[in-house]
XYZ file of C-alpha atoms in Angstrom:
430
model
C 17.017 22.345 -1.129
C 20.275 21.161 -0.822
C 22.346 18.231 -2.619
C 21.746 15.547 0.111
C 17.515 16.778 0.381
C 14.946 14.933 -0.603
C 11.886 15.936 -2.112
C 9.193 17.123 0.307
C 5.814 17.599 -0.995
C 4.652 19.975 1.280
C 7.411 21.957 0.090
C 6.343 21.306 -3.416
C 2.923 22.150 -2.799
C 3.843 26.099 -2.217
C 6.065 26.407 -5.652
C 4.939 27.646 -8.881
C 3.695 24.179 -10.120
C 5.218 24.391 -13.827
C 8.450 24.997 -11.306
C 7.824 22.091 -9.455
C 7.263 19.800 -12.456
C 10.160 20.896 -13.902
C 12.210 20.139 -10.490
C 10.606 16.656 -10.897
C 11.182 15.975 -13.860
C 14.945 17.204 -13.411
C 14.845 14.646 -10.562
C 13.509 11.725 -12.566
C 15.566 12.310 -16.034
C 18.754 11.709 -13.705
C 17.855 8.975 -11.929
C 16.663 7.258 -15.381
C 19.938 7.955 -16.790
C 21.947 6.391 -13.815
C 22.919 9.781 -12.682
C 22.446 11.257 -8.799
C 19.864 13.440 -9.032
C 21.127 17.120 -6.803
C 17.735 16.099 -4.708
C 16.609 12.753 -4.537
C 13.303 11.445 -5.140
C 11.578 10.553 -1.675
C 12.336 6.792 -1.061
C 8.957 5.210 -2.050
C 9.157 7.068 -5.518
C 12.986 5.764 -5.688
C 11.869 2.156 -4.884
C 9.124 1.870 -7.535
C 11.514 3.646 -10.134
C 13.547 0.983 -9.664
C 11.494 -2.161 -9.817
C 9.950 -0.394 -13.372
C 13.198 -0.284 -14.118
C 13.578 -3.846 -13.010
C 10.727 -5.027 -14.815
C 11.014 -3.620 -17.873
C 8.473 -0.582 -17.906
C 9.010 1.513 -20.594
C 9.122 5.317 -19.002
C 8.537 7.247 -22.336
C 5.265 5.502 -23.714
C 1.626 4.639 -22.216
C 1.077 1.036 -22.588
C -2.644 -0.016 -22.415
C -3.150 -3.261 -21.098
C -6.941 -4.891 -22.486
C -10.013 -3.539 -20.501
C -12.428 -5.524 -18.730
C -15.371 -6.534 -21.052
C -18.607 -5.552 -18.956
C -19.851 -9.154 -17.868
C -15.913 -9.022 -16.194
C -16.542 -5.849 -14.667
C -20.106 -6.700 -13.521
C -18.726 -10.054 -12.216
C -16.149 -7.994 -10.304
C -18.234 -5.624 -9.088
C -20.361 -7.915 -7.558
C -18.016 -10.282 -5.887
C -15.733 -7.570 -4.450
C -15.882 -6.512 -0.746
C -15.624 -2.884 -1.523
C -19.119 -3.127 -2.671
C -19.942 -3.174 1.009
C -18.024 0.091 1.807
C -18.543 2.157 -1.699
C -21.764 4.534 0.027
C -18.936 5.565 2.596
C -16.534 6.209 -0.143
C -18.802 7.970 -2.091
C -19.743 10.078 0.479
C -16.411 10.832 2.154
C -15.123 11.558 -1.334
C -17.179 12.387 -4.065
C -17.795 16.017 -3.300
C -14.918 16.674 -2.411
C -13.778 15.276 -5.519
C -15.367 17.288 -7.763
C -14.783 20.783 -6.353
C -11.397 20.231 -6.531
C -11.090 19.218 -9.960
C -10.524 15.821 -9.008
C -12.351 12.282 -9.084
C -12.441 9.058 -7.121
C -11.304 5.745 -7.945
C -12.026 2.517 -7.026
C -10.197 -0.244 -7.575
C -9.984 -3.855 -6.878
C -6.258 -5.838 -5.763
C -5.586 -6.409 -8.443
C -5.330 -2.578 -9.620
C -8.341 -2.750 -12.326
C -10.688 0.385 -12.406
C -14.413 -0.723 -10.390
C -15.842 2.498 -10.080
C -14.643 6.330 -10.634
C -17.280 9.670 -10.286
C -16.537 13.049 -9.611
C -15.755 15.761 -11.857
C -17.071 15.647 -15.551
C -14.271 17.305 -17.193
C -11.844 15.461 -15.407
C -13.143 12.312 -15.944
C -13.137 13.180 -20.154
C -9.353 13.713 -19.241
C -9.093 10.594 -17.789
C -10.522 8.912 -20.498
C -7.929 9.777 -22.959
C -5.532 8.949 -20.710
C -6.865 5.564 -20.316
C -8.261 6.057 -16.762
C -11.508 4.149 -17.846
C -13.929 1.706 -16.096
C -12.256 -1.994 -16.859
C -8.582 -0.818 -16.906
C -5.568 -2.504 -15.517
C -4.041 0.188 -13.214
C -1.345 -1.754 -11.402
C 2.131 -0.545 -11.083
C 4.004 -3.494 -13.513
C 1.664 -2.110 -16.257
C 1.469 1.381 -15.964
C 4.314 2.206 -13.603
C 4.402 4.317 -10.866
C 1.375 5.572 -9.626
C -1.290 6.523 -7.480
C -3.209 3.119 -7.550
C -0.058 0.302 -8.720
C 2.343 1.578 -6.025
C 0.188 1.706 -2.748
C -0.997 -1.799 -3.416
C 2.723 -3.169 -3.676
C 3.429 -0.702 -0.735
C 0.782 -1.086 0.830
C 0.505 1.946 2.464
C -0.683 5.672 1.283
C 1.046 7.176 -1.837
C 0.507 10.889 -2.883
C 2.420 11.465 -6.766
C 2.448 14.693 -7.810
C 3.614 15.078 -11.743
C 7.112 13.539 -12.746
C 7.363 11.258 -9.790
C 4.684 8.994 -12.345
C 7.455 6.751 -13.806
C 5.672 6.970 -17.658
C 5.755 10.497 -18.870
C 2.136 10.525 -20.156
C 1.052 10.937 -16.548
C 3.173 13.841 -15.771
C -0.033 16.112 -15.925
C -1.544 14.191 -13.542
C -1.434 13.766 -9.702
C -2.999 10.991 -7.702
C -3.474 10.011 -3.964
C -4.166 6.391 -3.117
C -4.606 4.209 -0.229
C -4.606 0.479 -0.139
C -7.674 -0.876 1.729
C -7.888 -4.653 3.856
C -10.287 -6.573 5.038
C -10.146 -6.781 8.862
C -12.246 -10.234 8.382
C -9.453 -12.132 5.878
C -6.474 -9.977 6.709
C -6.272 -9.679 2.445
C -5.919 -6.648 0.466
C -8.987 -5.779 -1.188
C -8.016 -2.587 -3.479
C -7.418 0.683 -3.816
C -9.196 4.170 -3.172
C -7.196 6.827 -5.349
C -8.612 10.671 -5.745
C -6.497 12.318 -9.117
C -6.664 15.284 -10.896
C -4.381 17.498 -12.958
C -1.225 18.586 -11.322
C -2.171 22.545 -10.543
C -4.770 21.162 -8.313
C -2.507 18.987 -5.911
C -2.980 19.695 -2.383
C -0.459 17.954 0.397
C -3.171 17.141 2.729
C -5.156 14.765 0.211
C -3.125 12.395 1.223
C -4.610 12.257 4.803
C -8.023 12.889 3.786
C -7.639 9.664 1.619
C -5.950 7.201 4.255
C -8.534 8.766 6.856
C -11.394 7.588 4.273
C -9.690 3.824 3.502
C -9.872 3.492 7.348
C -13.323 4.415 7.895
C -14.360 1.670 5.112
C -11.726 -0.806 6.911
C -14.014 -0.090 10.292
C -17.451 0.014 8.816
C -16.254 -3.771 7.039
C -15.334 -4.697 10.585
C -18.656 -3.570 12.254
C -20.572 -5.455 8.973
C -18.437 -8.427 10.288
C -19.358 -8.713 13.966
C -22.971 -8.665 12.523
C -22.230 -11.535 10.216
C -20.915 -13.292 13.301
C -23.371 -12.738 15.485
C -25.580 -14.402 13.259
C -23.394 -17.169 12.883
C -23.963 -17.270 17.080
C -27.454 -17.734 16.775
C -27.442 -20.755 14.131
C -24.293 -22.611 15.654
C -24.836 -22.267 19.655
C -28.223 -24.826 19.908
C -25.905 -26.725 17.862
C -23.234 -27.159 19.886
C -25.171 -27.222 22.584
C -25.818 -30.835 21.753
C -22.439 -32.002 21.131
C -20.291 -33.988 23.541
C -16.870 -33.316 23.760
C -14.617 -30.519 21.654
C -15.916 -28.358 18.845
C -15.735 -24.785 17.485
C -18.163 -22.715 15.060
C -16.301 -20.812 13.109
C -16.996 -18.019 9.935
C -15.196 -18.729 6.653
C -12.334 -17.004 7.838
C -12.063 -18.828 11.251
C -13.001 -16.036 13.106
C -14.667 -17.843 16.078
C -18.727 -17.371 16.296
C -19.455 -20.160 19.435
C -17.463 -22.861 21.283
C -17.753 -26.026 23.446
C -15.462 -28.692 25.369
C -12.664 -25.342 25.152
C -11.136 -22.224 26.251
C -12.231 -19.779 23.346
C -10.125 -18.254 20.310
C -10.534 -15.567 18.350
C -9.578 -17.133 15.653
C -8.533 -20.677 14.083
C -6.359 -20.462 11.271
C -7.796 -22.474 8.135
C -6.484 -23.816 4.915
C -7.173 -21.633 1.757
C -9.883 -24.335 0.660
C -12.133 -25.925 3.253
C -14.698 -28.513 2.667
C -17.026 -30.925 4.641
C -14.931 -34.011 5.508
C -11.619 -34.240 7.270
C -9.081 -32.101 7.583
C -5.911 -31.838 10.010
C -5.168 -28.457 11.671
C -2.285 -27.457 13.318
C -4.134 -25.137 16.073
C -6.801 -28.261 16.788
C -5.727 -31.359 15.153
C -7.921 -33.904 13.183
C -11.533 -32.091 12.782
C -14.493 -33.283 11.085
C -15.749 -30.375 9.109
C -19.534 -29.977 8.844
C -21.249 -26.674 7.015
C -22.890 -23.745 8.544
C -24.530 -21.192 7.224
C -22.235 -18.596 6.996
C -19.442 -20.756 8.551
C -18.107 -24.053 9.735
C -18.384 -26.666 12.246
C -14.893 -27.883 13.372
C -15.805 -31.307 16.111
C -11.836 -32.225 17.269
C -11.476 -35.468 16.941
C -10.015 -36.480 19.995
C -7.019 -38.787 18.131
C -2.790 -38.256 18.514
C -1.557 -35.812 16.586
C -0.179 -37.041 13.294
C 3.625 -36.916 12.767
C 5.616 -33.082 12.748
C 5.343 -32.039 9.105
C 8.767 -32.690 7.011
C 8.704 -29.801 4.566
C 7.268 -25.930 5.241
C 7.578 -24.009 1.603
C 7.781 -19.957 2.239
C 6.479 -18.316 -1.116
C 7.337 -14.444 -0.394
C 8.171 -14.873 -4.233
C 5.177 -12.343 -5.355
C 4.361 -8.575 -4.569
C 1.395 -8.621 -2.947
C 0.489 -12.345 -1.777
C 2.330 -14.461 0.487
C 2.236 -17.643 1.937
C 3.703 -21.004 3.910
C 2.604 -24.230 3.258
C 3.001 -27.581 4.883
C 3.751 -30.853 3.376
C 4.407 -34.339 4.748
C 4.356 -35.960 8.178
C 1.222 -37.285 7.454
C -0.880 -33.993 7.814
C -0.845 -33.628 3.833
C -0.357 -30.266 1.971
C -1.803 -27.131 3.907
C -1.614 -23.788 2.934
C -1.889 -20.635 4.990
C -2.079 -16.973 3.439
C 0.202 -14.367 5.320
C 0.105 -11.364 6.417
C 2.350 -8.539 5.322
C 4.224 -9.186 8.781
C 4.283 -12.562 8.999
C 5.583 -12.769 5.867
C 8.015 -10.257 6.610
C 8.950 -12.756 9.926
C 8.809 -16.109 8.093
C 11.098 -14.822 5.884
C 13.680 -13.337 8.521
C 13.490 -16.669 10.460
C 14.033 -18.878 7.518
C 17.411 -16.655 6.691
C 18.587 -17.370 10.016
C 18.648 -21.326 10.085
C 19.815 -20.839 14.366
C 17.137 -19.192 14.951
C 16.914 -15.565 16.352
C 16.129 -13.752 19.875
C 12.939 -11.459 19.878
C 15.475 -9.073 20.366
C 17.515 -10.039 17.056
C 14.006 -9.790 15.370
C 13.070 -6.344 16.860
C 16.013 -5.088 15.227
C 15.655 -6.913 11.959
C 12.264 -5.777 11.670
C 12.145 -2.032 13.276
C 15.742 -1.182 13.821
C 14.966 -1.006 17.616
C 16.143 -4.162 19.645
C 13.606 -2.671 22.478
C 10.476 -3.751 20.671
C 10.759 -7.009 21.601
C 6.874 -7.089 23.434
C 5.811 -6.479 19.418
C 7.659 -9.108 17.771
C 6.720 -11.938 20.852
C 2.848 -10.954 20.316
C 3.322 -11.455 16.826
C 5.384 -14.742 16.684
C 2.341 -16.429 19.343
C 0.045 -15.781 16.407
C 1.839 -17.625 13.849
C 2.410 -20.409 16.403
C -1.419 -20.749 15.983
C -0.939 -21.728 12.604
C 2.160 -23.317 12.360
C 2.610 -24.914 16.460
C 5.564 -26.922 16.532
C 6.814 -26.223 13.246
C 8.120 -22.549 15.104
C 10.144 -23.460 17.948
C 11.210 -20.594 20.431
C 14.424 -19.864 22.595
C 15.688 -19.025 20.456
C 12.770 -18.720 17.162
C 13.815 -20.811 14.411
C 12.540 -23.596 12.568
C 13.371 -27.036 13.607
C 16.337 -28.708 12.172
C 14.624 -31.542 11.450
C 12.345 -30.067 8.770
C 13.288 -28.763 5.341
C 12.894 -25.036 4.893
C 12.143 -23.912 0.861
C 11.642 -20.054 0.202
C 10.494 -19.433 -3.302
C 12.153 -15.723 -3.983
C 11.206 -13.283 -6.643
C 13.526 -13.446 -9.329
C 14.973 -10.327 -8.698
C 16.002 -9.147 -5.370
C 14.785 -5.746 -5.585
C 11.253 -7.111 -5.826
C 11.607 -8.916 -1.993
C 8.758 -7.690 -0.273
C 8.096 -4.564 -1.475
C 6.050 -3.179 0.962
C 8.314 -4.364 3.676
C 10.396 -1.057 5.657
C 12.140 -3.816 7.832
C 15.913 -2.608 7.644
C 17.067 -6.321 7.396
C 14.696 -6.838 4.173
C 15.671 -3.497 2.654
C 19.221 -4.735 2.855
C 18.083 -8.181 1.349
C 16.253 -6.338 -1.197
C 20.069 -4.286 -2.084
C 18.041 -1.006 -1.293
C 19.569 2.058 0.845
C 17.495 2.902 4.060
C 16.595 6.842 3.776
């Protein structure tokens, strides 16, 4: 390897592994020390080495954050969605799992241990490390790791040894991938497989992603069925109903419509309740429950004034979102997407707006991409209609713009590769 390299794994994977531990470690003593390390660690190490720098992680001692009493964990259990998908898991992993010297993890967003089986004498290991059911796994607590970092990332993480940022969990190595729900668009947790370090193999990595996908598909197929029931209850329904209304699921995902073209989907408010409510995609609706959904009947009145105030909080590391206030539409909240956020953010930096082509090189470094960024932009305009104005994209100058921020820079959208939020962020592009 040679000064400028970085670490490759695969190359890892065929040393001596007390050599490549010792490389690692070599690598992370001089980056803790402020020094340039004669290889670098790969960038999403680098990047999580720094925010646990940031934030205060202490890289020399295990802290143990309290574990779940059982009633929590039960209560967890029960209300997460991986419960839907943890057969697949089990069965794409388990065995696999265990004759490797490995086991599998489960865990929910917010990094805390649901479920783990595989390998008995790993999973004593574990214990002592503090890998039980009930613990707090996420990367602010534990530092870099195998469950913490993919859910800031969000996005597969293999680490193998000393790229851990606490040096407890050098004897470890863990593969993780982040898993959504295709129904909400929200991150849901975390599948990791770990085991100690002689038994790391390069390709776990895509053998894990491969696994978090075929749970994200099987949640998608268990959704169609949900809607499809939703079909049956709401379409006699609106089958009596003069003029405009939509059935919708309790993420908006559209089950049956009348009086209008259909949508996929109609952006809602975090909380919904029977009443009234103003949306920007419909207008005033009366809001009637379904089971298993909503009735939305558009109340066919003007439009009340353009909100006065849109708040952007990109301020946390895994949850974003914008909400609008004033104008007489009252305070509504919308939860974003990873690249919405990423957008909402670029546009609100740019008060004169930007060209899809500006955007397609903020976001990808490619100015050609512009077919991506317009498809994207229509969907927020679902949400947020004439609060996003076009030609060029901005907001409009007659609304105030407020972006809550993390407090430090370096924490700006962590998963984001965008080159313009990397340089926001202070971080150099690999």
């Amino acid at each position: 390897m040679t000064a400028t390299s970085t670490i490759n794994i695969a190359r890892i994977a065929t040393m001596d592994c007390a050599q490549a531990a010792r490389l690692l470690a070599n690598v992370r003593h001089a980056a803790l020390s402020g020094q340039r390390p004669r290889v670098m660690p790969r960038p999403v190490i680098g990047e999580s080495w720094g925010r646990m720098l940031n934030d205060g992680v202490d890289p020399d001692r295990d802290f143990r954050s309290r574990l779940l009493s059982v009633e929590e964990l039960e209560e967890r259990r029960r209300t997460s969605p991986l419960v839907e998908v943890l057969p697949l898991l089990r069965n794409a992993l388990v065995s696999v799992a265990d004759a490797a010297h490995h086991i599998m993890v489960v865990c929910d967003a917010d990094g805390r241990v649901l479920w783990r089986e595989g390998n008995s004498t790993v999973l004593r290991k574990a214990d002592s490390l503090g890998f039980e059911l009930g613990a707090d796994w996420g990367e602010s607590i534990v530092g870099t790791n195998g469950i913490g970092t993919p859910l800031v990332v969000r996005r597969p993480v293999q680490v193998f040894s000393a790229e851990h940022f606490v040096e407890t969990h050098h004897a470890w190595t863990c593969t993780g991938a982040p898993i959504t729900d295709p129904r909400s668009g929200r991150l849901i947790g975390v599948v990791d497989v770990s085991g100690p370090l002689n038994t790391m193999h390069p390709a776990t990595l895509a053998l894990v992603d491969s696994v978090a996908k075929l749970a994200e598909a099987r949640l998608r197929e268990n959704h169609l069925t949900t809607i499809d029931r939703l079909r049956t209850v709401a379409a006699p329904v609106l089958a009596r109903l003069d003029g405009r209304a939509v059935a919708v699921d309790g993420d908006g995902w559209t089950a049956a419509v009348t009086g209008m073209p259909p949508v996929d989907r109609i952006p809602l408010p975090k909380s919904l309740a029977a009443g009234h409510t103003w949306l920007p995609s419909l207008g005033t609706c009366a809001v009637e429950p379904l089971p298993g959904g909503w009735l939305l009947r558009v109340e066919e009145e003007p439009r009340p004034l353009a909100a006065t105030r849109v708040v952007l909080d990109v301020s946390g590391p895994r949850r974003w979102s914008v909400t609008v206030e004033g104008g007489g539409v009252g305070n509504w909240t919308h939860e974003l997407s990873p690249r919405h956020a990423e957008l909402l953010y670029l546009l609100s930096t740019h008060p004169k707006g930007r060209s899809a082509s500006d955007l397609a090189e903020d976001m990808f470094g490619d100015p050609a991409r512009t077919v991506t960024v317009r498809a994207e932009l229509s969907r927020v305009r679902r949400y947020l209609g004439g609060l996003l104005a076009h030609r060029p994209y901005r907001f409009p100058e007659d609304v105030d713009v407020e972006v809550l921020l993390p407090d430090r820079s370096t924490n700006l959208l962590p998963h984001s590769l965008a080159p313009a939020v990397r340089r926001a962020r202070r971080v150099p592009e690999p």
